[in-house]
CSV table of C-alpha atoms and ligand atoms in Angstrom, one decimal:
chain,number,residue,atom,x,y,z
A,122,MET,CA,101.0,81.4,83.5
A,123,ARG,CA,102.1,82.4,87.0
A,124,ASN,CA,99.5,85.1,86.9
A,125,ILE,CA,96.8,82.6,86.0
A,126,VAL,CA,97.9,80.3,88.8
A,127,LEU,CA,97.8,83.3,91.2
A,128,LEU,CA,94.4,84.3,90.0
A,129,PHE,CA,93.2,80.7,90.4
A,130,ILE,CA,94.5,80.6,93.9
A,131,LEU,CA,92.9,84.0,94.7
A,132,VAL,CA,89.6,82.8,93.2
A,133,LEU,CA,89.8,79.5,95.0
A,134,GLY,CA,90.7,81.4,98.2
A,135,ALA,CA,87.8,83.7,97.8
A,136,TRP,CA,85.4,80.8,97.0
A,137,SER,CA,86.7,78.8,99.9
A,138,CYS,CA,86.4,81.8,102.2
A,139,THR,CA,82.8,82.5,101.3
A,140,PRO,CA,81.3,79.4,103.0
A,141,LYS,CA,83.3,80.2,106.1
A,142,VAL,CA,81.4,83.4,106.5
A,143,GLU,CA,78.1,81.6,105.9
A,144,LYS,CA,78.9,78.6,108.1
A,145,PRO,CA,77.0,78.8,111.3
A,146,LEU,CA,79.2,80.1,114.1
A,147,MET,CA,79.9,78.1,117.2
A,148,ASP,CA,77.4,78.8,120.0
A,149,SER,CA,80.0,80.7,122.0
A,150,GLN,CA,80.6,83.0,119.1
A,151,VAL,CA,76.9,83.8,118.6
A,152,ALA,CA,75.8,87.1,120.1
A,153,ALA,CA,73.3,86.7,122.9
A,154,PRO,CA,69.9,85.7,121.4
A,155,SER,CA,67.4,88.6,121.6
A,156,ILE,CA,64.7,86.5,123.3
A,157,PRO,CA,63.4,88.9,125.9
A,158,GLU,CA,63.2,87.8,129.4
A,159,ILE,CA,59.5,87.4,130.4
A,160,PRO,CA,59.2,89.9,133.2
A,161,VAL,CA,57.7,88.4,136.4
A,162,LYS,CA,54.5,90.4,136.7
A,163,LYS,CA,53.5,90.7,140.3
A,164,ALA,CA,49.8,90.6,141.2
A,165,LYS,CA,48.8,93.0,143.9
A,166,ASN,CA,45.5,91.2,144.4
A,167,ILE,CA,44.3,87.7,143.8
A,168,ILE,CA,40.6,86.8,143.4
A,169,LEU,CA,40.3,83.0,143.4
A,170,LEU,CA,36.9,81.8,142.2
A,171,ILE,CA,36.1,78.1,142.9
A,172,GLY,CA,33.0,76.5,141.3
A,173,ASP,CA,32.6,73.4,143.4
A,174,GLY,CA,32.0,70.4,141.2
A,175,MET,CA,32.4,72.6,138.1
A,176,GLY,CA,33.8,70.3,135.4
A,177,LEU,CA,33.8,71.0,131.7
A,178,THR,CA,30.3,69.6,131.2
A,179,GLN,CA,28.9,71.9,133.9
A,180,ILE,CA,30.5,74.8,132.2
A,181,THR,CA,29.3,73.7,128.7
A,182,ALA,CA,25.7,73.2,130.0
A,183,GLY,CA,25.7,76.6,131.7
A,184,MET,CA,27.0,78.2,128.4
A,185,TYR,CA,24.5,76.5,126.1
A,186,MET,CA,21.6,77.2,128.5
A,187,ASN,CA,22.7,80.8,128.7
A,188,GLY,CA,22.4,81.7,125.0
A,189,ASN,CA,25.8,80.1,124.1
A,190,LYS,CA,27.8,82.6,126.2
A,191,LEU,CA,29.7,82.8,129.4
A,192,ASN,CA,32.1,85.3,130.9
A,193,LEU,CA,34.5,82.4,131.2
A,194,GLU,CA,35.1,82.7,127.4
A,195,LYS,CA,36.9,86.0,128.0
A,196,PHE,CA,39.9,84.5,129.8
A,197,PRO,CA,43.2,84.6,127.8
A,198,TYR,CA,44.8,81.7,129.6
A,199,VAL,CA,43.3,78.2,130.2
A,200,GLY,CA,45.0,75.2,131.8
A,201,LEU,CA,44.0,71.9,133.3
A,202,HIS,CA,44.7,70.5,136.8
A,203,LYS,CA,44.9,67.0,138.1
A,204,SER,CA,42.4,66.9,140.9
A,205,TYR,CA,43.2,63.6,142.7
A,206,SER,CA,43.9,63.7,146.4
A,207,GLY,CA,46.5,62.1,148.7
A,208,ASP,CA,44.5,59.0,149.3
A,209,ASN,CA,42.0,58.7,146.4
A,210,LEU,CA,42.0,59.3,142.7
A,211,VAL,CA,38.6,60.9,143.3
A,212,THR,CA,39.0,63.8,145.6
A,213,ASP,CA,36.5,65.4,147.9
A,214,SER,CA,36.2,69.2,148.4
A,215,ALA,CA,38.2,69.3,151.6
A,216,ALA,CA,41.3,67.7,150.1
A,217,GLY,CA,40.7,69.6,146.8
A,218,ALA,CA,40.6,73.0,148.6
A,219,THR,CA,43.5,72.2,150.8
A,220,ALA,CA,45.6,71.5,147.7
A,221,PHE,CA,44.8,75.1,146.5
A,222,ALA,CA,45.1,76.7,149.9
A,223,SER,CA,48.3,75.0,151.2
A,224,GLY,CA,49.8,73.1,148.3
A,225,LEU,CA,49.3,69.7,149.9
A,226,LYS,CA,48.0,66.4,148.5
A,227,THR,CA,46.1,65.2,151.5
A,228,TYR,CA,43.4,62.7,152.4
A,229,ASN,CA,39.8,63.2,151.6
A,230,GLY,CA,38.1,65.0,154.5
A,231,ALA,CA,41.2,66.9,155.6
A,232,ILE,CA,40.9,70.6,156.2
A,233,GLY,CA,44.2,72.5,156.1
A,234,VAL,CA,46.2,69.5,157.4
A,235,ASP,CA,48.5,67.0,155.7
A,236,MET,CA,48.4,63.2,155.5
A,237,ASP,CA,49.5,63.1,159.2
A,238,THR,CA,46.9,65.7,160.3
A,239,VAL,CA,49.7,68.3,160.7
A,240,ALA,CA,48.4,71.9,160.1
A,241,HIS,CA,50.0,73.8,157.3
A,242,ARG,CA,49.7,77.6,156.8
A,243,THR,CA,47.3,78.6,154.0
A,244,ILE,CA,47.8,81.3,151.4
A,245,LEU,CA,45.1,83.3,153.1
A,246,GLU,CA,46.9,83.0,156.5
A,247,GLU,CA,50.2,84.0,154.8
A,248,ALA,CA,48.6,86.9,153.1
A,249,GLU,CA,47.2,88.0,156.5
A,250,GLU,CA,50.7,87.7,158.0
A,251,LYS,CA,52.2,89.9,155.3
A,252,GLY,CA,49.6,92.6,155.9
A,253,LEU,CA,47.3,91.9,152.9
A,254,ALA,CA,43.5,92.1,153.4
A,255,THR,CA,41.7,88.8,153.0
A,256,GLY,CA,38.2,87.5,152.4
A,257,LEU,CA,36.0,84.4,152.0
A,258,VAL,CA,32.5,84.2,150.4
A,259,ALA,CA,30.5,81.0,149.8
A,260,THR,CA,27.0,79.8,148.9
A,261,SER,CA,27.4,76.9,151.4
A,262,THR,CA,28.0,77.5,155.1
A,263,ILE,CA,31.2,79.4,155.6
A,264,VAL,CA,32.5,76.4,157.6
A,265,HIS,CA,31.9,74.0,154.7
A,266,ALA,CA,35.0,72.2,153.2
A,267,THR,CA,36.0,74.7,150.5
A,268,PRO,CA,36.1,78.0,152.5
A,269,ALA,CA,37.1,76.1,155.7
A,270,SER,CA,40.3,74.8,154.0
A,271,PHE,CA,41.6,78.4,153.6
A,272,ILE,CA,41.3,79.4,157.3
A,273,ALA,CA,40.9,76.3,159.5
A,274,HIS,CA,43.0,73.2,160.4
A,275,VAL,CA,41.0,70.2,161.5
A,276,ALA,CA,41.3,66.4,160.9
A,277,LYS,CA,37.7,66.0,159.6
A,278,ARG,CA,35.5,68.3,157.5
A,279,LYS,CA,32.4,67.7,159.6
A,280,MET,CA,34.1,69.4,162.7
A,281,TYR,CA,32.1,72.5,161.9
A,282,GLU,CA,32.2,74.1,165.4
A,283,GLU,CA,36.0,73.7,165.5
A,284,ILE,CA,36.2,75.2,162.0
A,285,ALA,CA,34.0,78.2,163.1
A,286,ALA,CA,36.3,78.7,166.1
A,287,ASP,CA,39.3,78.8,163.8
A,288,PHE,CA,37.9,82.0,162.3
A,289,LEU,CA,39.0,83.6,165.6
A,290,LYS,CA,42.6,82.6,165.0
A,291,THR,CA,43.0,84.5,161.7
A,292,ASP,CA,42.1,88.1,161.1
A,293,VAL,CA,40.2,87.5,157.9
A,294,ASP,CA,38.9,90.9,156.9
A,295,ILE,CA,35.5,89.8,155.5
A,296,PHE,CA,33.5,86.6,155.4
A,297,ILE,CA,30.0,86.0,154.0
A,298,GLY,CA,28.3,82.6,153.9
A,299,GLY,CA,25.8,80.4,155.6
A,300,GLY,CA,26.0,78.5,158.9
A,301,LYS,CA,25.0,81.0,161.7
A,302,LYS,CA,24.3,78.0,164.1
A,303,TYR,CA,28.0,77.1,164.2
A,304,PHE,CA,28.8,80.6,165.6
A,305,THR,CA,25.9,81.2,168.0
A,306,ASN,CA,24.1,77.9,168.7
A,307,ARG,CA,27.1,75.7,169.7
A,308,GLU,CA,27.3,72.6,171.8
A,309,ASP,CA,30.2,74.2,173.7
A,310,GLY,CA,28.1,77.2,174.6
A,311,ARG,CA,30.6,79.7,173.1
A,312,ASN,CA,29.1,82.7,171.3
A,313,LEU,CA,31.5,83.5,168.5
A,314,TYR,CA,29.6,86.7,167.6
A,315,GLU,CA,30.7,88.1,170.9
A,316,GLU,CA,34.2,86.8,170.5
A,317,LEU,CA,34.5,88.3,167.0
A,318,GLU,CA,33.1,91.6,168.2
A,319,LYS,CA,35.8,91.7,170.8
A,320,LYS,CA,38.3,91.2,168.0
A,321,ASN,CA,37.1,94.4,166.2
A,322,TYR,CA,34.5,92.6,163.9
A,323,GLN,CA,31.2,93.9,162.8
A,324,VAL,CA,29.0,90.8,162.7
A,325,SER,CA,25.5,90.5,161.3
A,326,ASP,CA,23.2,88.0,159.7
A,327,PHE,CA,20.2,87.4,157.5
A,328,PHE,CA,17.9,87.2,160.6
A,329,THR,CA,18.9,90.8,161.6
A,330,GLU,CA,19.0,92.5,158.2
A,331,GLU,CA,19.4,91.9,154.5
A,332,LEU,CA,23.1,92.0,153.4
A,333,GLN,CA,22.2,94.8,151.0
A,334,ASP,CA,20.9,96.9,153.9
A,335,VAL,CA,24.0,96.5,156.1
A,336,LYS,CA,25.9,99.7,156.7
A,337,ILE,CA,29.4,98.2,156.6
A,338,ASP,CA,31.9,99.9,158.9
A,339,GLU,CA,35.1,99.9,156.9
A,340,THR,CA,37.3,100.5,160.0
A,341,LYS,CA,36.4,97.0,161.2
A,342,ASN,CA,36.5,93.5,159.9
A,343,PHE,CA,33.1,92.2,158.7
A,344,GLY,CA,31.3,88.9,159.1
A,345,TYR,CA,27.8,88.1,157.8
A,346,LEU,CA,25.9,84.8,158.0
A,347,THR,CA,23.4,84.3,155.3
A,348,SER,CA,21.4,81.4,156.9
A,349,GLU,CA,21.1,79.2,159.9
A,350,LYS,CA,22.4,76.1,158.1
A,351,ASP,CA,22.9,75.6,154.4
A,352,PRO,CA,21.9,78.6,152.1
A,353,LEU,CA,19.1,77.9,149.6
A,354,PRO,CA,19.7,77.1,145.9
A,355,VAL,CA,19.4,80.0,143.4
A,356,ALA,CA,16.2,78.3,142.1
A,357,GLN,CA,14.6,78.7,145.6
A,358,GLY,CA,15.4,82.4,145.9
A,359,ARG,CA,19.0,82.7,147.1
A,360,ASN,CA,20.4,85.8,145.5
A,361,TYR,CA,23.3,87.2,147.6
A,362,LEU,CA,26.4,85.8,145.9
A,363,GLN,CA,26.9,88.5,143.3
A,364,TYR,CA,26.3,91.3,145.7
A,365,ALA,CA,28.5,89.6,148.4
A,366,ALA,CA,31.4,89.1,146.0
A,367,LYS,CA,31.2,92.6,144.7
A,368,THR,CA,30.9,94.1,148.2
A,369,SER,CA,33.8,92.0,149.4
A,370,THR,CA,36.0,93.0,146.5
A,371,ASN,CA,35.4,96.7,147.0
A,372,PHE,CA,35.7,96.4,150.8
A,373,LEU,CA,39.1,94.5,150.5
A,374,ASP,CA,40.3,97.0,147.8
A,375,LYS,CA,39.8,99.9,150.3
A,376,ARG,CA,41.3,98.0,153.2
A,377,ALA,CA,44.3,96.7,151.2
A,378,GLY,CA,46.1,100.0,151.0
A,379,ASP,CA,49.2,99.5,148.9
A,380,LYS,CA,49.5,95.8,150.2
A,381,GLY,CA,46.8,94.1,148.1
A,382,PHE,CA,44.2,91.5,149.0
A,383,PHE,CA,43.3,87.8,148.6
A,384,LEU,CA,39.7,86.9,148.1
A,385,MET,CA,38.2,83.4,147.6
A,386,VAL,CA,34.6,83.2,146.3
A,387,GLU,CA,33.0,79.8,146.0
A,388,GLY,CA,30.0,78.9,143.9
A,389,SER,CA,29.3,76.0,146.3
A,390,GLN,CA,26.1,74.5,145.0
A,391,ILE,CA,27.1,73.6,141.4
A,392,ASP,CA,28.4,70.5,143.2
A,393,TRP,CA,25.1,70.0,145.0
A,394,GLY,CA,23.3,70.0,141.7
A,395,GLY,CA,25.7,67.2,140.6
A,396,HIS,CA,25.1,65.2,143.7
A,397,ALA,CA,21.4,65.5,143.1
A,398,ASN,CA,21.8,64.5,139.4
A,399,ASN,CA,19.8,67.6,138.7
A,400,SER,CA,20.8,69.4,135.5
A,401,ASP,CA,18.6,72.5,136.1
A,402,TYR,CA,20.2,72.9,139.6
A,403,ILE,CA,23.7,72.7,138.0
A,404,VAL,CA,22.8,75.2,135.3
A,405,THR,CA,21.2,77.8,137.5
A,406,GLU,CA,24.1,77.7,139.9
A,407,MET,CA,26.6,77.8,137.1
A,408,ILE,CA,25.0,80.9,135.5
A,409,GLU,CA,24.9,82.7,138.8
A,410,PHE,CA,28.6,81.9,139.4
A,411,ASP,CA,29.4,83.2,135.9
A,412,LYS,CA,28.0,86.6,136.8
A,413,VAL,CA,30.5,86.7,139.7
A,414,ILE,CA,33.2,85.8,137.2
A,415,GLY,CA,32.1,88.7,135.0
A,416,ASP,CA,32.2,91.2,137.9
A,417,ALA,CA,35.7,90.0,139.0
A,418,LEU,CA,37.0,90.4,135.4
A,419,ASP,CA,35.5,93.9,135.2
A,420,PHE,CA,37.3,94.8,138.5
A,421,ALA,CA,40.6,93.3,137.3
A,422,LYS,CA,40.4,95.1,134.0
A,423,GLN,CA,39.9,98.5,135.8
A,424,ASP,CA,42.4,97.8,138.4
A,425,GLY,CA,45.2,96.3,136.3
A,426,GLU,CA,47.0,94.7,139.3
A,427,THR,CA,44.5,91.9,140.0
A,428,LEU,CA,45.0,88.2,139.1
A,429,VAL,CA,41.7,86.4,138.6
A,430,ILE,CA,41.7,82.6,138.7
A,431,VAL,CA,38.7,80.4,138.1
A,432,THR,CA,38.7,76.7,138.7
A,433,ALA,CA,36.9,73.8,140.5
A,434,ASP,CA,38.1,71.3,143.0
A,435,HIS,CA,36.6,68.4,141.0
A,436,GLU,CA,33.8,67.4,138.7
A,437,THR,CA,30.5,66.1,140.2
A,438,GLY,CA,28.1,63.6,138.7
A,439,GLY,CA,30.0,62.2,135.7
A,440,TYR,CA,27.7,64.7,134.0
A,441,ALA,CA,27.2,64.3,130.2
A,442,ILE,CA,25.4,66.1,127.4
A,443,ASN,CA,23.9,63.6,125.0
A,444,MET,CA,22.5,63.1,121.5
A,445,GLY,CA,19.1,64.8,121.2
A,446,SER,CA,20.4,67.9,122.9
A,447,LYS,CA,19.7,71.4,121.4
A,448,MET,CA,21.0,74.8,122.4
A,449,ASP,CA,18.8,75.8,125.3
A,450,SER,CA,17.4,72.3,125.7
A,451,LEU,CA,19.9,69.6,126.9
A,452,VAL,CA,19.5,65.8,127.2
A,453,THR,CA,21.8,64.9,130.0
A,454,SER,CA,22.9,61.9,132.1
A,455,PHE,CA,25.0,61.1,135.1
A,456,THR,CA,27.4,58.2,135.9
A,457,THR,CA,27.4,58.8,139.7
A,458,ASP,CA,26.0,60.9,142.5
A,459,TYR,CA,29.5,61.5,143.7
A,460,HIS,CA,32.6,63.2,142.3
A,461,THR,CA,34.8,62.0,139.4
A,462,ALA,CA,38.5,62.1,138.7
A,463,VAL,CA,38.5,64.0,135.4
A,464,MET,CA,41.0,66.9,134.9
A,465,ILE,CA,39.6,70.3,135.7
A,466,PRO,CA,40.0,73.5,133.7
A,467,VAL,CA,41.7,76.6,135.2
A,468,PHE,CA,41.1,80.1,133.7
A,469,ALA,CA,43.4,83.0,134.5
A,470,TYR,CA,43.4,86.8,133.7
A,471,GLY,CA,45.8,89.5,134.9
A,472,PRO,CA,49.4,89.7,136.0
A,473,GLY,CA,50.9,86.2,136.3
A,474,ALA,CA,48.0,84.6,134.4
A,475,GLU,CA,50.2,83.0,131.7
A,476,ALA,CA,51.6,80.7,134.4
A,477,PHE,CA,48.2,78.9,134.5
A,478,SER,CA,48.3,77.5,131.0
A,479,GLY,CA,49.4,73.8,130.6
A,480,ILE,CA,48.7,70.7,132.6
A,481,TYR,CA,49.7,70.5,136.3
A,482,GLU,CA,48.8,69.1,139.7
A,483,ASN,CA,46.0,70.9,141.7
A,484,THR,CA,48.7,71.7,144.3
A,485,ALA,CA,50.6,73.7,141.7
A,486,ILE,CA,47.9,76.4,141.9
A,487,TYR,CA,49.1,77.2,145.4
A,488,GLY,CA,52.7,77.8,144.2
A,489,LYS,CA,51.6,79.8,141.2
A,490,MET,CA,49.5,82.1,143.4
A,491,ARG,CA,52.4,82.6,145.9
A,492,LYS,CA,54.7,83.4,143.0
A,493,ALA,CA,52.2,85.9,141.6
A,494,PHE,CA,52.1,87.6,145.0
A,495,GLY,CA,55.9,87.5,145.2
A,496,PHE,CA,55.8,85.5,148.4
A,497,GLN,CA,59.3,84.0,149.2
A,498,GLY,CA,60.5,80.9,151.0
A,499,GLU,CA,58.6,77.9,152.3
B,739,MG,MG1,32.6,73.4,148.4
B,740,ZN,ZN1,30.6,67.3,146.4
């Protein structure tokens, strides 16, 4: 009997012990979970591609009108940004680009300044300070709102001569875009070509030689003006963007040394097609811009240390693709000849690209780029 009781106690003990082992341990007793820390991958180079006015419909129209394919489809990370500005739910390109360049929500029309018109350093200027090579390419004038917001600080976007003069204050390594008149035919009489040349720039323009024919001196900075005022649309024969972007990438890569580079390329006229409520204009500009995107991806894949980001400042036109549309033949409409407040896609590839998935403010793109570069502090 005693043995039976003992056996019973032993069995009971064993039984009661078993669940103890299976019971989940207290957190403090659990060995450190084996979730690996995501290493912060630093980007040596950043290529920021801005399709002005390029909302989802612009992208969709470009894709369907291009045999149902775009290079944009190759990006592994896609996010959305909230494009509104500091004083309007519907942003303009100046406030939109200032959000990317300096991380500020500012008023429409502001170029590189905050709500109180105080200048804030841009990511391009910071990259310059840290010894990186930098560049700007656009299919608008180079003093237009989007490129201007990376290099200039003025209260109003139409202050084109002041913006051009700000190119003398930053040692941007390469710039290519329209607007020669703001450099050489100025109301203040200054000749910015001469001033740039004194600062070790090689300067040329469309009136002197085709971009493709320029023998670029890689020991100097380089500026090239593609037109007197606004460059033409693609449909009227403008064809420099792809060559300019490729040339700038290779130029900056050589000048970057081990420091890296920052390059912003804008497909400026997708927006102008939206303002004109002209679907063909949007599509032709979109397809050209997508070729630049393909080249940037090819470079980044080869290079392995380049972060490529593609986004827009805002959508333009309230553009829609309607019933009756077919692949290669779209029935479209517009709600406005201005911009809209819809969220805007962001595509990223390369080191740090995963940070661009999700939904965030347009200003967050600035911080994500700085983080990818490893820039510290304010
Ligand atoms: Mg623009
Ligand atoms: Zn616009």
